[in-house]
């Protein structure tokens, strides 16, 4: 079928849009930590079912201690710190602006890869970074007193959003390092498309441990017990898990098998634009020409990053 890779990539963007909207709803209803720890637990359950169906065993393939440590570190950065910041920014500024700031993640990943893996940052990538930052600035800055530029969003929400993007980018590079070690030290044969799911198992283990510590230090586990009895919150947690780590990740792996990685990544980065209309319908977040233009320019910046 012609353009199947492109169609799958667009489907991934819609899947991640659903994840963002459900996460905003679930975070506001259950609380940040309760939703995150519940989502990690559901992911582990789904992962065990997937491993049992594909390999006859409920646990991931064994590997080296070094690989486990890299994946756990990736989980602590990407899930515990990154998702905590992301869900907190959803509560403060909403998923629409949260996803806009997440266009900074490829920039962070490129800088992190430059430091740790020695990957070159091309001049065109620098242009893409500038365009992305310009799009975000157009969306969140406006004219204040005395005709000066001022931030039109709560500062705390913006800082959490930037923290989420930075942690996702850093976590992505750490995950790549971990998966390389994991694949090199596997004791059994494993299909390539299953590798991220097996590696992600250990990231989720680190996520549960980290979120459990944060929960114990803050309000204890009473909010978790309350959240488990919240029917609508649990539905949001399950759907967030399905559309995120399973449908989203699985489909994104499938997309790059049918089309170029740059094209797939660009189409999957359409979430900040796709989310504008449903965010208006569901959360009554206003649509302005400035926010629409900013989101469009940010997506163009991400496109330049992958295509040039």
CSV table of N, CA and C in Angstrom, one decimal, residues 58 62 77 79 81 85 117 152 156 165 200 227 235 244 258 269:
chain,number,residue,atom,x,y,z
A,58,UNK,N,7.0,-14.5,30.8
A,58,UNK,CA,6.4,-13.2,31.2
A,58,UNK,C,7.5,-12.1,31.5
A,62,UNK,N,17.1,-11.7,29.4
A,62,UNK,CA,18.2,-11.3,30.3
A,62,UNK,C,19.4,-10.7,29.6
A,77,UNK,N,15.5,9.4,34.6
A,77,UNK,CA,15.6,10.8,34.0
A,77,UNK,C,14.3,11.0,33.1
A,79,UNK,N,11.3,9.1,32.9
A,79,UNK,CA,10.0,8.9,33.5
A,79,UNK,C,9.8,9.7,34.8
A,81,UNK,N,11.7,12.0,36.5
A,81,UNK,CA,11.8,13.5,36.5
A,81,UNK,C,11.0,14.1,35.3
A,85,UNK,N,7.6,16.3,35.6
A,85,UNK,CA,7.5,17.7,35.1
A,85,UNK,C,6.4,17.8,34.0
A,117,UNK,N,27.9,11.0,22.8
A,117,UNK,CA,28.2,10.1,21.7
A,117,UNK,C,29.1,10.7,20.6
A,152,UNK,N,3.0,35.1,28.9
A,152,UNK,CA,1.6,35.0,29.1
A,152,UNK,C,1.1,33.7,29.8
A,156,UNK,N,5.8,28.8,36.6
A,156,UNK,CA,6.0,27.5,37.1
A,156,UNK,C,5.7,26.4,36.0
A,165,UNK,N,10.8,18.6,28.6
A,165,UNK,CA,11.5,18.5,27.3
A,165,UNK,C,12.9,18.1,27.4
A,200,UNK,N,12.3,-1.2,27.7
A,200,UNK,CA,11.4,-0.3,28.4
A,200,UNK,C,10.9,-0.9,29.7
A,227,UNK,N,-7.0,6.9,44.4
A,227,UNK,CA,-7.0,6.9,43.0
A,227,UNK,C,-7.4,5.6,42.4
A,235,UNK,N,-9.7,4.6,34.1
A,235,UNK,CA,-9.9,4.5,32.7
A,235,UNK,C,-8.9,5.4,31.9
A,244,UNK,N,0.1,5.5,24.7
A,244,UNK,CA,1.5,6.0,24.8
A,244,UNK,C,2.5,4.8,24.5
A,258,UNK,N,8.5,1.5,6.9
A,258,UNK,CA,7.9,1.7,5.6
A,258,UNK,C,8.2,3.1,5.0
A,269,UNK,N,5.6,14.5,14.7
A,269,UNK,CA,5.8,15.7,15.5
A,269,UNK,C,4.6,16.7,15.3
